[in-house]
Structure formats: structure tokens, C-alpha cells
Short mmCIF file of C-alpha atoms in Angstrom, two decimals:
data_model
loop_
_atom_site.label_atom_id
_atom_site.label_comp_id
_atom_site.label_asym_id
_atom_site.label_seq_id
_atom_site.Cartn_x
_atom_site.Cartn_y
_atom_site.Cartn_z
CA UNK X 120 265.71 177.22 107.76
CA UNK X 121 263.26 177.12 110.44
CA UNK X 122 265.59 177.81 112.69
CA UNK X 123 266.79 180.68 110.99
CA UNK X 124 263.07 182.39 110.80
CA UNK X 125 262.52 182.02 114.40
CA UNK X 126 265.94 183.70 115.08
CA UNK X 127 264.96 186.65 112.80
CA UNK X 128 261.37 186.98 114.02
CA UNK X 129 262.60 186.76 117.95
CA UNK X 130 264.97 189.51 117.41
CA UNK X 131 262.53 191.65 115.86
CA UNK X 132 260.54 191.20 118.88
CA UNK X 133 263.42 191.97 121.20
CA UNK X 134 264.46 195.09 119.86
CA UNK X 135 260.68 196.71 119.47
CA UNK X 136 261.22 197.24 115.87
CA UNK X 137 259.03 196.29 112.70
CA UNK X 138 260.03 197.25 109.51
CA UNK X 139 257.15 194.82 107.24
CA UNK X 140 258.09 196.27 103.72
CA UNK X 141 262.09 195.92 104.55
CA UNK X 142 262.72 199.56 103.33
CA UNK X 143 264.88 200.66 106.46
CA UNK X 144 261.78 202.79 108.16
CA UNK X 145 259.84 201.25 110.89
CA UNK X 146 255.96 200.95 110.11
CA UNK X 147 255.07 203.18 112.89
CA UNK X 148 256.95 205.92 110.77
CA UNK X 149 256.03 204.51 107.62
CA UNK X 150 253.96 206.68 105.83
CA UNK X 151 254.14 204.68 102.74
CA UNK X 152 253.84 200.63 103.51
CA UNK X 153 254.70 197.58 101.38
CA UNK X 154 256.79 199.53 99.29
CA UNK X 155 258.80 197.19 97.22
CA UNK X 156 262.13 196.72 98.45
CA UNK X 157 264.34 197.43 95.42
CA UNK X 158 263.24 201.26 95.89
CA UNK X 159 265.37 203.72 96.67
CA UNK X 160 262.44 206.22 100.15
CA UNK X 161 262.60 209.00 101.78
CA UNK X 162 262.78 209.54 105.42
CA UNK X 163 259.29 208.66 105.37
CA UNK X 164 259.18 205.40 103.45
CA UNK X 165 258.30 206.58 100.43
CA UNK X 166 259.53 205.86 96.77
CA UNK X 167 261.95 208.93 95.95
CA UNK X 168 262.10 207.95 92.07
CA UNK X 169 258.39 208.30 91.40
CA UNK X 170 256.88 211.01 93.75
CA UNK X 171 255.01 213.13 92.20
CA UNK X 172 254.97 216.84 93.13
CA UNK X 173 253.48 218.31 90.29
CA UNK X 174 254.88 220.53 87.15
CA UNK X 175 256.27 224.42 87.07
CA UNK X 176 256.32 225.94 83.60
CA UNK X 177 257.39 229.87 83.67
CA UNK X 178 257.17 231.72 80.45
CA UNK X 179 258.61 234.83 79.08
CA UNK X 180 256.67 236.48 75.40
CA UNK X 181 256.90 239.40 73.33
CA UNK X 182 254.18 240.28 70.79
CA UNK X 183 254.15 243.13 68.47
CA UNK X 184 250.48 244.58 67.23
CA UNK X 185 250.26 245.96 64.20
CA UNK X 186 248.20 248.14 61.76
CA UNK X 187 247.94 251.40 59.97
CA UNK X 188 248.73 253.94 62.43
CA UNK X 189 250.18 252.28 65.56
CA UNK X 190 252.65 249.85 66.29
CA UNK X 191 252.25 248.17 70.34
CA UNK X 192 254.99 245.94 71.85
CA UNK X 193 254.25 243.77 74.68
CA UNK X 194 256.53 242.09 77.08
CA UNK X 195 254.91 239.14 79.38
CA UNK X 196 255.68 236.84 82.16
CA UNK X 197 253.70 233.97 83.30
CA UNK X 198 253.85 231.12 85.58
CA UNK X 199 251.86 227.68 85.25
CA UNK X 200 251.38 225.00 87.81
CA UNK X 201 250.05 221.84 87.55
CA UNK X 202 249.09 218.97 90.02
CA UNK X 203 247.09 215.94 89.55
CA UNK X 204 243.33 217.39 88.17
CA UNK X 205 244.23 221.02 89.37
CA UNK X 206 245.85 223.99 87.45
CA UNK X 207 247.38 227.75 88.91
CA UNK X 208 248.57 230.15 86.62
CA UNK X 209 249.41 233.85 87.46
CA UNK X 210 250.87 236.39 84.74
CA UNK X 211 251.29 239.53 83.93
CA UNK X 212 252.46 241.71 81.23
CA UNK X 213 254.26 245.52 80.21
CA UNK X 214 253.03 247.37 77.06
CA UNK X 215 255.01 249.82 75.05
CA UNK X 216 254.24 251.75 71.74
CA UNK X 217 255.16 253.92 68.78
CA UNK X 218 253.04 255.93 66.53
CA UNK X 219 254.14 256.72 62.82
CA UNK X 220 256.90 259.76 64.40
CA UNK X 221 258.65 256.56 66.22
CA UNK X 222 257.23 258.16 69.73
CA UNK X 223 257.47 256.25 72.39
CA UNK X 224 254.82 255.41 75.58
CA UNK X 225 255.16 252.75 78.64
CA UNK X 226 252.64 251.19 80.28
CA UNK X 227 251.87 248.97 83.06
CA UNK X 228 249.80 245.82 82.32
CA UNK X 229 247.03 243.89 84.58
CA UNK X 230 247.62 241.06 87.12
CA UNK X 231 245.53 237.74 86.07
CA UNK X 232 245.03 234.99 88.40
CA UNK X 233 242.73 231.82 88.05
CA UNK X 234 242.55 227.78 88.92
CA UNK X 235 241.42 225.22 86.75
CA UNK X 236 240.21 221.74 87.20
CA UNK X 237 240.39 219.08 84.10
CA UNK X 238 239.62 215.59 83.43
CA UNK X 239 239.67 213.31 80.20
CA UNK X 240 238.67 210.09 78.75
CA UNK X 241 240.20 208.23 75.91
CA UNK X 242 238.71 210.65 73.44
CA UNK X 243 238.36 213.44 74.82
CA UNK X 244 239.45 216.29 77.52
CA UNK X 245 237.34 218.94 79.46
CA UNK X 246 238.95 221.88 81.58
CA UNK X 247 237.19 224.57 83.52
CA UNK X 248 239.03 227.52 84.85
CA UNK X 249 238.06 230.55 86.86
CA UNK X 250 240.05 233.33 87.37
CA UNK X 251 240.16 237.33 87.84
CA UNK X 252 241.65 240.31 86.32
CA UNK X 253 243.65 242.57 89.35
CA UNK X 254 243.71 246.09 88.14
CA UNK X 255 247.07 247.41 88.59
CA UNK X 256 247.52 248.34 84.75
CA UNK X 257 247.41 251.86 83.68
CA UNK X 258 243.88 253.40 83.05
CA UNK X 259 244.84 254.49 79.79
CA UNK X 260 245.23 250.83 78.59
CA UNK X 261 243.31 248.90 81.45
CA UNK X 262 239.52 249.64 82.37
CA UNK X 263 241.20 249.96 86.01
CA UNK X 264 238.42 247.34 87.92
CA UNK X 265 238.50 244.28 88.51
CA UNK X 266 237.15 241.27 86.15
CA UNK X 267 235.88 238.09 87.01
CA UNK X 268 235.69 234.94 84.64
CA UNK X 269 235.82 231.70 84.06
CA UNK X 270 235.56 229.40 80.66
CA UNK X 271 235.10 225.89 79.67
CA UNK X 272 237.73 224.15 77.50
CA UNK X 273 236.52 220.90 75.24
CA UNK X 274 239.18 219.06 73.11
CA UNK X 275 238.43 216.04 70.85
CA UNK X 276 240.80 213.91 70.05
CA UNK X 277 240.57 211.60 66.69
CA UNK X 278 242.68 208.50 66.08
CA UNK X 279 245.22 210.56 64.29
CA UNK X 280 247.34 213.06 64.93
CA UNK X 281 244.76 215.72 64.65
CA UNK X 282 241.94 216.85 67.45
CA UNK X 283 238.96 219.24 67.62
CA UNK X 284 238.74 221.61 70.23
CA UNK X 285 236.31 224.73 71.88
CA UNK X 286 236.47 227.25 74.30
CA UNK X 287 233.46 229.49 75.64
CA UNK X 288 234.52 231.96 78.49
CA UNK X 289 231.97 234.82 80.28
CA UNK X 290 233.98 237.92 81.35
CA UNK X 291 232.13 239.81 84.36
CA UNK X 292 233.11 243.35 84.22
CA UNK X 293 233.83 245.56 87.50
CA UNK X 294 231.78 248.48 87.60
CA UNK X 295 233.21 251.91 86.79
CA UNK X 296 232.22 255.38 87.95
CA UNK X 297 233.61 256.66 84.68
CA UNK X 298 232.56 254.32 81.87
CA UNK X 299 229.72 251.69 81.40
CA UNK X 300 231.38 248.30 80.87
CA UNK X 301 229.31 245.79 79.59
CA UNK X 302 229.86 241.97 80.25
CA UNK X 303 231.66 239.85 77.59
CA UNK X 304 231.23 236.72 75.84
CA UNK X 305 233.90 234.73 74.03
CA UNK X 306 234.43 231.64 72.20
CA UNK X 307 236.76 230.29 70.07
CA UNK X 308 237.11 226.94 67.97
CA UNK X 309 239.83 225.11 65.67
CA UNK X 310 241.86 222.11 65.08
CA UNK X 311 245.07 220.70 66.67
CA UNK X 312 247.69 218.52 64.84
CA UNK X 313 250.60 216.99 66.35
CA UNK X 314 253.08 217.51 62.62
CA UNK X 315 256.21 215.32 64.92
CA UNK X 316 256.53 214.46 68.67
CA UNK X 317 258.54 217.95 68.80
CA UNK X 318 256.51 220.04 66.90
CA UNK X 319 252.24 220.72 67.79
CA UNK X 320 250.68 223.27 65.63
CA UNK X 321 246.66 224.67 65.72
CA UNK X 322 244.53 226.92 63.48
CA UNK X 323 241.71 228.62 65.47
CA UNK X 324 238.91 231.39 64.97
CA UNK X 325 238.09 233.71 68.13
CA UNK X 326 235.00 235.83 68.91
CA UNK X 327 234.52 238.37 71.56
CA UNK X 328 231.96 240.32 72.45
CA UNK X 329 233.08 244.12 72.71
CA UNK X 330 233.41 245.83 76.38
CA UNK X 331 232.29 249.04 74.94
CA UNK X 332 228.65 249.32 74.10
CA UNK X 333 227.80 250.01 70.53
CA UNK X 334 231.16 249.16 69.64
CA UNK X 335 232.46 246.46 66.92
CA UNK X 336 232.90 243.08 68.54
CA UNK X 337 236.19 241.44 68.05
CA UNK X 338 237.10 238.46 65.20
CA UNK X 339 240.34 237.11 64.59
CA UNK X 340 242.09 233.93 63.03
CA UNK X 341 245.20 232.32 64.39
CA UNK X 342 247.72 230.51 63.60
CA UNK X 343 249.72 229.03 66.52
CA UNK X 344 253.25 226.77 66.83
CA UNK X 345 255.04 225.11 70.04
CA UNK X 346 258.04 223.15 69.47
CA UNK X 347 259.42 221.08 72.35
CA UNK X 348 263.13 221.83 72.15
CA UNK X 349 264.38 219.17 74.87
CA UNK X 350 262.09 217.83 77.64
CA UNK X 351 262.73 220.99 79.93
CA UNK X 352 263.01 223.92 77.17
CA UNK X 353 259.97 225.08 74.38
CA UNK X 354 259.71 228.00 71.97
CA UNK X 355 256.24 229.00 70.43
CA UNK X 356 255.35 231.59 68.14
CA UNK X 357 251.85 232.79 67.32
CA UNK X 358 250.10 234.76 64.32
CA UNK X 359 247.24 236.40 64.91
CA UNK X 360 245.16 238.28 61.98
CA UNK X 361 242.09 240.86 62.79
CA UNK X 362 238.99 239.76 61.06
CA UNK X 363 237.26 243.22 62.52
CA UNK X 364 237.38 246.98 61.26
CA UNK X 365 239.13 247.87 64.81
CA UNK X 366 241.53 244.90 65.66
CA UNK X 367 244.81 245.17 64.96
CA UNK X 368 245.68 244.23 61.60
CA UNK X 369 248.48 241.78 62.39
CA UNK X 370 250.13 240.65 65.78
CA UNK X 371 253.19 237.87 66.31
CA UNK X 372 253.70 236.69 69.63
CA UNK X 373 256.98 234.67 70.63
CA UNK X 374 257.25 232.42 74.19
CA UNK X 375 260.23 230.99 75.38
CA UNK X 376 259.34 228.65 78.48
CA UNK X 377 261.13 225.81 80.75
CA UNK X 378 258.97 223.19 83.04
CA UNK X 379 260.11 221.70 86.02
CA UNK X 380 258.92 218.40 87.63
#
């Protein structure tokens, strides 16, 4: 047996090549050392089943807005992008609408854009996000400047099925020759509860300060749903209800998404 390890060792030696972790890639090439050798690397030495490169969720929605005189129908599309501690999400979205005569109006929705950064513990998880709002909407929907804001996200979780959860954001508004925006305040609060593995739904109340000066501020409570239909493919629907005089009396949003990983 000696023998047989100073044969193997000698011829190492002889041919100039050291492969320590015995994974086919020498260690001067090995950007991934003592792997263990029942894994299946990469040209690089590294573990093909479990790298990592983070998760792709893209998202199509329609919501319809509703109350006494108007009728608005919005079409959006959003991508999501996770990695380790770090999040990237763009989307964007297309607005139509009818009046009581069944008219009909287009319009071209904003651009938003932002990063986030979370972190948890065993009870609870914590993500901040900043982002901006890209004017390329139309004016007669859009303030047509660009935003700036960013929001903290706090989520409690209990030893059930059920967790506690906040959300305070700070909107900077861009400054318009034509109308004083003012900056806005939001926060909104609620409960989580995990009904099956498949199936997550949340109640939640949302505050906003108004844009506009003088104007109502905006209240609403919502009732949201995400099933998990296999482990690429979700559906979600949402209800929202206006609390306010000048939100819209009822809106139902539906999301069809896939992730990737």
C-alpha cells in the first residue's frame, strides 16, 4: 500500500499536475477547492447542483378601478430579481378607461425602478428599498417629473401561521413649473396568514398623504391572495376598497407570475 502511494504521489510530481480535491480541475484553476468529490463542477471547480445565481420572477396584472362615474383598466408588467440580501425590480404599466357612454381613452403609464436590501432573524424580517419614478407616462395621468423614494418594510412573524407586518415609505416629489406637488407620506399595516403551503393571504390598511395640497389624503383596506400553483407558476388577486370621499370605490387586481432560479 505504501508502495502504491509513492507511485501515485511521484506521478503527480512528474506530470506538474495537482488536483487536491480530486474533482478533475487542477488547483491552480480551481476556483472552488476541497469540493467533495461525489459533486458533479463546472469548468471552474465548482459544485453545478447548488450554485446559486439568484431568482427572476416577471409578472403580468390587470386591475379594474371602480366607482360612480368612471371605470379605469390597467395593464402591468414587472420584473423582480433577487440575490443573496439584495433586491431589483423594474415595472411599468398602460391605463385605459370608460366613462358611463362606454368612451374609451389610452394612456401611457410611468417607469419605476428601485433596489432593496433585507435581512431577518428568527422572528422577524426588515427590508429597505429605494427607488424612483421615470416620467414617461402621459401628463394627463402622471405629474410628468420625476419621484424619488424609498420605504422601510418590518414583518413579525409569530409561532403560527400568522405574522404582523408595517411599511412607512417618503415620496419626494419632482418639481413642476405647472403645479405645486407636495411631498408624500405613506404607511400601511396588517396581518399575514399562511391558510396551506399553496395558499398566503393578508388583510392590510394603507394611508397616503395627498400630492395635491388641500386635497383629501388617501385611505383604503385590502384584501390580498397569492396561491403558489407549482414551484415555477403563481396567480394572485387583490381587493382593494376606498376608505376616502375621492378613491375609487372598488378596484380588483389579478397577477399571473413565473420565477426562475
Amino acid at each position: 500500500m505504501n508502495l502504491l502511494k509513492l507511485l501515485f504521489l511521484t506521478t503527480i510530481f512528474l506530470f506538474g499536475y495537482i488536483d487536491s480535491d480530486i474533482d478533475g480541475v487542477e488547483d491552480g484553476d480551481d476556483l472552488c477547492p476541497n469540493t467533495p468529490f461525489d459533486k458533479i463542477v463546472d469548468e471552474n471547480g465548482c459544485d453545478e447542483e447548488n450554485r446559486y445565481l439568484g431568482s427572476l420572477t416577471l409578472q403580468v396584472s390587470n386591475s379594474w378601478q371602480i366607482d360612480a362615474n368612471n371605470t379605469f383598466s390597467n395593464y402591468g408588467f414587472s420584473a423582480y430579481y433577487s440575490y443573496s440580501n439584495f433586491s431589483f425590480s423594474l415595472s411599468n404599466s398602460q391605463q385605459s378607461s370608460f366613462d358611463n357612454m362606454n368612451n374609451q381613452s389610452n394612456y401611457r403609464g410611468d417607469l419605476y425602478i428601485d433596489v432593496g436590501y433585507g435581512f431577518k432573524t428568527d422572528k422577524s424580517k426588515t427590508k429597505f428599498t429605494i427607488g424612483s419614478k421615470i416620467a414617461t407616462g402621459d401628463e394627463s395621468i402622471s405629474t410628468g417629473e420625476n419621484d424619488y423614494y424609498g420605504s422601510i418594510l418590518f414583518n413579525y412573524i409569530t409561532n403560527y401561521n400568522l405574522s404582523l407586518f408595517s411599511n412607512l415609505s417618503y415620496t419626494l416629489m419632482g418639481d413642476s413649473p405647472n403645479t405645486d406637488y407636495q411631498n408624500s407620506f405613506s404607511y400601511s399595516f396588517g396581518v399575514n396568514y399562511i391558510i396551506t403551503p399553496n395558499w398566503y393571504s393578508s388583510i392590510l390598511y394603507s394611508f397616503s398623504d395627498s400630492i395635491y395640497r388641500d386635497s383629501v389624503d388617501s385611505q383604503s383596506i385590502s384584501w390580498y391572495n397569492s396561491y403558489q400553483i407549482n414551484q415555477d407558476y403563481f396567480v394572485a388577486l387583490n381587493y382593494n376598497y376606498g376608505v376616502d370621499e375621492l378613491s375609487f370605490d372598488h378596484a380588483i387586481k389579478l397577477y399571473l407570475g413565473v420565477t426562475f432560479e
